[in-house]
Amino acid sequence: AIERTLSIIKPDAVAKNVIGKIISRFETNGLKIVEAKMLTLSRELAEGFYAEHKGRPFFEDLVKFMTSGPVVVQVLEGENAIAKNRELMGATNPQEAAEGTIRADFADTIDANAVHGSDSPTSAEREVNYFFGG
Ligand code: CMP
């Protein structure tokens, strides 16, 4: 089915000047950018976005990192967009990401892991609405 999913190009990838290379991966793999914006997340916006991770040991570092510089937030649309985007990103930990994936090619650590992508239809709906709702 045609789905929509939320993608974030994180501060490490923006700082590395690889926004275009990452977006190119989406486009050449059949995903269309249907919404996009560049912004620096406030603590409040980052904490709300990652609310499900509140209380996890990595939460504070995650929020610090995600507010450390500009990000590009976009909605990707296409056939099986949610799973397709996760396949293109590779594993959360770049050390475990398959060859040729975005994280294998552009990420350094589990926090500075280049991209975020929604992990299910439920989170995709919430996350798209969080940044582009109303
Ligand atoms: P992301 O897909 O943006 O969702 C939560 C983020 O927390 C994740 O990518 C990682 O960058 C970061 N993170 C740090 N440590 C962990 C961990 N142990 N498990 C999952 N995510 C982690």
PDB file of C-alpha atoms and ligand atoms in Angstrom:
ATOM      1  CA  ALA A   1       0.000   0.000   0.000  1.00  0.00           C
ATOM      2  CA  ILE A   2       1.044   3.623  -0.464  1.00  0.00           C
ATOM      3  CA  GLU A   3       2.182   4.898   2.942  1.00  0.00           C
ATOM      4  CA  ARG A   4       3.658   8.035   4.460  1.00  0.00           C
ATOM      5  CA  THR A   5       6.486   8.009   6.988  1.00  0.00           C
ATOM      6  CA  LEU A   6       8.455  10.628   8.899  1.00  0.00           C
ATOM      7  CA  SER A   7      12.167  10.989   8.263  1.00  0.00           C
ATOM      8  CA  ILE A   8      14.627  13.246  10.093  1.00  0.00           C
ATOM      9  CA  ILE A   9      18.114  14.000   8.795  1.00  0.00           C
ATOM     10  CA  LYS A  10      19.914  14.477  12.114  1.00  0.00           C
ATOM     11  CA  PRO A  11      22.430  17.204  13.124  1.00  0.00           C
ATOM     12  CA  ASP A  12      25.484  15.013  12.362  1.00  0.00           C
ATOM     13  CA  ALA A  13      24.435  14.418   8.749  1.00  0.00           C
ATOM     14  CA  VAL A  14      23.480  18.085   8.234  1.00  0.00           C
ATOM     15  CA  ALA A  15      26.914  19.107   9.610  1.00  0.00           C
ATOM     16  CA  LYS A  16      28.603  16.626   7.238  1.00  0.00           C
ATOM     17  CA  ASN A  17      26.887  18.281   4.279  1.00  0.00           C
ATOM     18  CA  VAL A  18      25.178  15.083   3.090  1.00  0.00           C
ATOM     19  CA  ILE A  19      21.516  16.213   3.080  1.00  0.00           C
ATOM     20  CA  GLY A  20      21.404  15.867  -0.708  1.00  0.00           C
ATOM     21  CA  LYS A  21      23.048  12.454  -0.746  1.00  0.00           C
ATOM     22  CA  ILE A  22      20.548  11.129   1.793  1.00  0.00           C
ATOM     23  CA  ILE A  23      17.518  12.604   0.023  1.00  0.00           C
ATOM     24  CA  SER A  24      18.856  11.140  -3.208  1.00  0.00           C
ATOM     25  CA  ARG A  25      18.723   7.638  -1.650  1.00  0.00           C
ATOM     26  CA  PHE A  26      15.046   8.135  -0.883  1.00  0.00           C
ATOM     27  CA  GLU A  27      14.246   9.439  -4.356  1.00  0.00           C
ATOM     28  CA  THR A  28      16.174   6.789  -6.270  1.00  0.00           C
ATOM     29  CA  ASN A  29      14.394   4.108  -4.237  1.00  0.00           C
ATOM     30  CA  GLY A  30      10.880   5.215  -5.076  1.00  0.00           C
ATOM     31  CA  LEU A  31      10.128   7.451  -2.103  1.00  0.00           C
ATOM     32  CA  LYS A  32       8.791  10.912  -2.777  1.00  0.00           C
ATOM     33  CA  ILE A  33       9.393  13.952  -0.537  1.00  0.00           C
ATOM     34  CA  VAL A  34       5.893  15.352   0.025  1.00  0.00           C
ATOM     35  CA  GLU A  35       6.674  17.714   2.967  1.00  0.00           C
ATOM     36  CA  ALA A  36       9.991  19.088   4.217  1.00  0.00           C
ATOM     37  CA  LYS A  37      11.413  21.711   6.560  1.00  0.00           C
ATOM     38  CA  MET A  38      14.724  22.599   8.152  1.00  0.00           C
ATOM     39  CA  LEU A  39      14.801  23.709  11.769  1.00  0.00           C
ATOM     40  CA  THR A  40      16.717  23.472  15.025  1.00  0.00           C
ATOM     41  CA  LEU A  41      14.638  21.507  17.532  1.00  0.00           C
ATOM     42  CA  SER A  42      13.928  23.097  20.914  1.00  0.00           C
ATOM     43  CA  ARG A  43      14.321  20.873  23.975  1.00  0.00           C
ATOM     44  CA  GLU A  44      10.537  20.807  24.316  1.00  0.00           C
ATOM     45  CA  LEU A  45       9.991  19.712  20.702  1.00  0.00           C
ATOM     46  CA  ALA A  46      12.692  17.005  20.935  1.00  0.00           C
ATOM     47  CA  GLU A  47      11.418  15.665  24.269  1.00  0.00           C
ATOM     48  CA  GLY A  48       7.865  15.518  22.961  1.00  0.00           C
ATOM     49  CA  PHE A  49       8.927  13.777  19.786  1.00  0.00           C
ATOM     50  CA  TYR A  50      10.884  11.118  21.699  1.00  0.00           C
ATOM     51  CA  ALA A  51       8.376  10.863  24.586  1.00  0.00           C
ATOM     52  CA  GLU A  52       8.272   7.059  24.293  1.00  0.00           C
ATOM     53  CA  HIS A  53      11.968   6.940  25.257  1.00  0.00           C
ATOM     54  CA  LYS A  54      11.570   9.126  28.359  1.00  0.00           C
ATOM     55  CA  GLY A  55      13.175   7.315  31.303  1.00  0.00           C
ATOM     56  CA  ARG A  56      15.559   5.291  29.125  1.00  0.00           C
ATOM     57  CA  PRO A  57      19.238   5.763  30.061  1.00  0.00           C
ATOM     58  CA  PHE A  58      20.057   7.344  26.689  1.00  0.00           C
ATOM     59  CA  PHE A  59      17.198   9.887  26.741  1.00  0.00           C
ATOM     60  CA  GLU A  60      19.192  12.909  27.983  1.00  0.00           C
ATOM     61  CA  ASP A  61      22.031  12.362  25.476  1.00  0.00           C
ATOM     62  CA  LEU A  62      19.482  11.842  22.700  1.00  0.00           C
ATOM     63  CA  VAL A  63      17.724  15.149  23.428  1.00  0.00           C
ATOM     64  CA  LYS A  64      21.050  16.992  23.755  1.00  0.00           C
ATOM     65  CA  PHE A  65      22.222  15.626  20.432  1.00  0.00           C
ATOM     66  CA  MET A  66      18.978  16.264  18.567  1.00  0.00           C
ATOM     67  CA  THR A  67      18.940  19.913  19.698  1.00  0.00           C
ATOM     68  CA  SER A  68      22.643  20.481  18.912  1.00  0.00           C
ATOM     69  CA  GLY A  69      22.127  21.825  15.390  1.00  0.00           C
ATOM     70  CA  PRO A  70      19.707  22.029  12.491  1.00  0.00           C
ATOM     71  CA  VAL A  71      17.808  18.981  11.228  1.00  0.00           C
ATOM     72  CA  VAL A  72      15.774  18.366   8.075  1.00  0.00           C
ATOM     73  CA  VAL A  73      12.363  16.849   8.757  1.00  0.00           C
ATOM     74  CA  GLN A  74      10.469  15.332   5.848  1.00  0.00           C
ATOM     75  CA  VAL A  75       7.530  13.148   4.968  1.00  0.00           C
ATOM     76  CA  LEU A  76       8.316  10.319   2.544  1.00  0.00           C
ATOM     77  CA  GLU A  77       5.544   8.772   0.501  1.00  0.00           C
ATOM     78  CA  GLY A  78       5.539   5.576  -1.509  1.00  0.00           C
ATOM     79  CA  GLU A  79       4.775   1.872  -1.676  1.00  0.00           C
ATOM     80  CA  ASN A  80       5.584   0.360   1.761  1.00  0.00           C
ATOM     81  CA  ALA A  81       7.271   3.648   2.688  1.00  0.00           C
ATOM     82  CA  ILE A  82       7.674   2.805   6.395  1.00  0.00           C
ATOM     83  CA  ALA A  83       9.561  -0.472   5.893  1.00  0.00           C
ATOM     84  CA  LYS A  84      11.342   0.798   2.779  1.00  0.00           C
ATOM     85  CA  ASN A  85      12.745   3.779   4.682  1.00  0.00           C
ATOM     86  CA  ARG A  86      13.911   1.521   7.535  1.00  0.00           C
ATOM     87  CA  GLU A  87      15.615  -0.765   5.051  1.00  0.00           C
ATOM     88  CA  LEU A  88      17.399   2.202   3.430  1.00  0.00           C
ATOM     89  CA  MET A  89      18.496   3.534   6.859  1.00  0.00           C
ATOM     90  CA  GLY A  90      19.948   0.264   8.205  1.00  0.00           C
ATOM     91  CA  ALA A  91      20.262  -0.725  11.882  1.00  0.00           C
ATOM     92  CA  THR A  92      20.030   1.958  14.614  1.00  0.00           C
ATOM     93  CA  ASN A  93      23.625   1.240  15.627  1.00  0.00           C
ATOM     94  CA  PRO A  94      25.772   2.098  12.587  1.00  0.00           C
ATOM     95  CA  GLN A  95      28.246  -0.616  13.638  1.00  0.00           C
ATOM     96  CA  GLU A  96      25.473  -3.124  12.913  1.00  0.00           C
ATOM     97  CA  ALA A  97      24.064  -1.457   9.801  1.00  0.00           C
ATOM     98  CA  ALA A  98      24.222  -3.452   6.550  1.00  0.00           C
ATOM     99  CA  GLU A  99      26.610  -2.361   3.825  1.00  0.00           C
ATOM    100  CA  GLY A 100      25.196   0.286   1.508  1.00  0.00           C
ATOM    101  CA  THR A 101      22.653   1.613   4.006  1.00  0.00           C
ATOM    102  CA  ILE A 102      22.492   5.301   4.977  1.00  0.00           C
ATOM    103  CA  ARG A 103      23.754   4.618   8.497  1.00  0.00           C
ATOM    104  CA  ALA A 104      26.608   2.396   7.322  1.00  0.00           C
ATOM    105  CA  ASP A 105      27.712   5.101   4.903  1.00  0.00           C
ATOM    106  CA  PHE A 106      27.106   8.321   6.879  1.00  0.00           C
ATOM    107  CA  ALA A 107      26.685   7.569  10.619  1.00  0.00           C
ATOM    108  CA  ASP A 108      29.301   7.362  13.364  1.00  0.00           C
ATOM    109  CA  THR A 109      27.642   6.369  16.640  1.00  0.00           C
ATOM    110  CA  ILE A 110      24.267   5.188  17.938  1.00  0.00           C
ATOM    111  CA  ASP A 111      23.366   8.805  18.819  1.00  0.00           C
ATOM    112  CA  ALA A 112      24.947  10.457  15.779  1.00  0.00           C
ATOM    113  CA  ASN A 113      23.264   7.958  13.479  1.00  0.00           C
ATOM    114  CA  ALA A 114      22.397  10.313  10.598  1.00  0.00           C
ATOM    115  CA  VAL A 115      18.672   9.630  10.276  1.00  0.00           C
ATOM    116  CA  HIS A 116      15.465   8.812  12.114  1.00  0.00           C
ATOM    117  CA  GLY A 117      12.552   6.959  10.541  1.00  0.00           C
ATOM    118  CA  SER A 118       9.139   6.009  11.913  1.00  0.00           C
ATOM    119  CA  ASP A 119       9.091   2.358  13.017  1.00  0.00           C
ATOM    120  CA  SER A 120       5.399   1.459  12.504  1.00  0.00           C
ATOM    121  CA  PRO A 121       2.192   2.761  10.934  1.00  0.00           C
ATOM    122  CA  THR A 122       1.063   4.024  14.350  1.00  0.00           C
ATOM    123  CA  SER A 123       4.261   5.962  14.996  1.00  0.00           C
ATOM    124  CA  ALA A 124       4.356   7.226  11.399  1.00  0.00           C
ATOM    125  CA  GLU A 125       0.917   8.753  11.830  1.00  0.00           C
ATOM    126  CA  ARG A 126       1.852  10.326  15.162  1.00  0.00           C
ATOM    127  CA  GLU A 127       5.215  11.601  13.950  1.00  0.00           C
ATOM    128  CA  VAL A 128       3.921  13.071  10.663  1.00  0.00           C
ATOM    129  CA  ASN A 129       1.225  14.863  12.645  1.00  0.00           C
ATOM    130  CA  TYR A 130       3.716  16.014  15.265  1.00  0.00           C
ATOM    131  CA  PHE A 131       5.690  18.005  12.703  1.00  0.00           C
ATOM    132  CA  PHE A 132       3.171  18.668   9.944  1.00  0.00           C
ATOM    133  CA  GLY A 133      -0.256  18.350  11.565  1.00  0.00           C
ATOM    134  CA  GLY A 134      -2.736  21.207  11.535  1.00  0.00           C
TER     135      GLY A 134
HETATM  136  P1  CMP B   1      16.044   7.091  16.513  1.00  0.00           P
HETATM  137  O1  CMP B   1      15.506   6.227  15.439  1.00  0.00           O
HETATM  138  O2  CMP B   1      16.073   8.544  16.257  1.00  0.00           O
HETATM  139  O3  CMP B   1      15.211   6.816  17.853  1.00  0.00           O
HETATM  140  C1  CMP B   1      15.762   7.015  19.145  1.00  0.00           C
HETATM  141  C2  CMP B   1      17.226   7.272  19.110  1.00  0.00           C
HETATM  142  O4  CMP B   1      17.913   7.091  20.329  1.00  0.00           O
HETATM  143  C3  CMP B   1      17.897   6.297  18.158  1.00  0.00           C
HETATM  144  O5  CMP B   1      17.552   6.622  16.838  1.00  0.00           O
HETATM  145  C4  CMP B   1      19.366   6.464  18.548  1.00  0.00           C
HETATM  146  O6  CMP B   1      19.979   7.526  17.848  1.00  0.00           O
HETATM  147  C5  CMP B   1      19.280   6.843  20.030  1.00  0.00           C
HETATM  148  N1  CMP B   1      19.772   5.796  20.913  1.00  0.00           N
HETATM  149  C6  CMP B   1      20.840   5.878  21.731  1.00  0.00           C
HETATM  150  N2  CMP B   1      21.025   4.755  22.428  1.00  0.00           N
HETATM  151  C7  CMP B   1      20.047   3.896  22.040  1.00  0.00           C
HETATM  152  C8  CMP B   1      19.700   2.555  22.394  1.00  0.00           C
HETATM  153  N3  CMP B   1      20.401   1.852  23.293  1.00  0.00           N
HETATM  154  N4  CMP B   1      18.631   2.001  21.774  1.00  0.00           N
HETATM  155  C9  CMP B   1      17.890   2.700  20.878  1.00  0.00           C
HETATM  156  N5  CMP B   1      18.173   3.962  20.519  1.00  0.00           N
HETATM  157  C10 CMP B   1      19.238   4.563  21.075  1.00  0.00           C
END
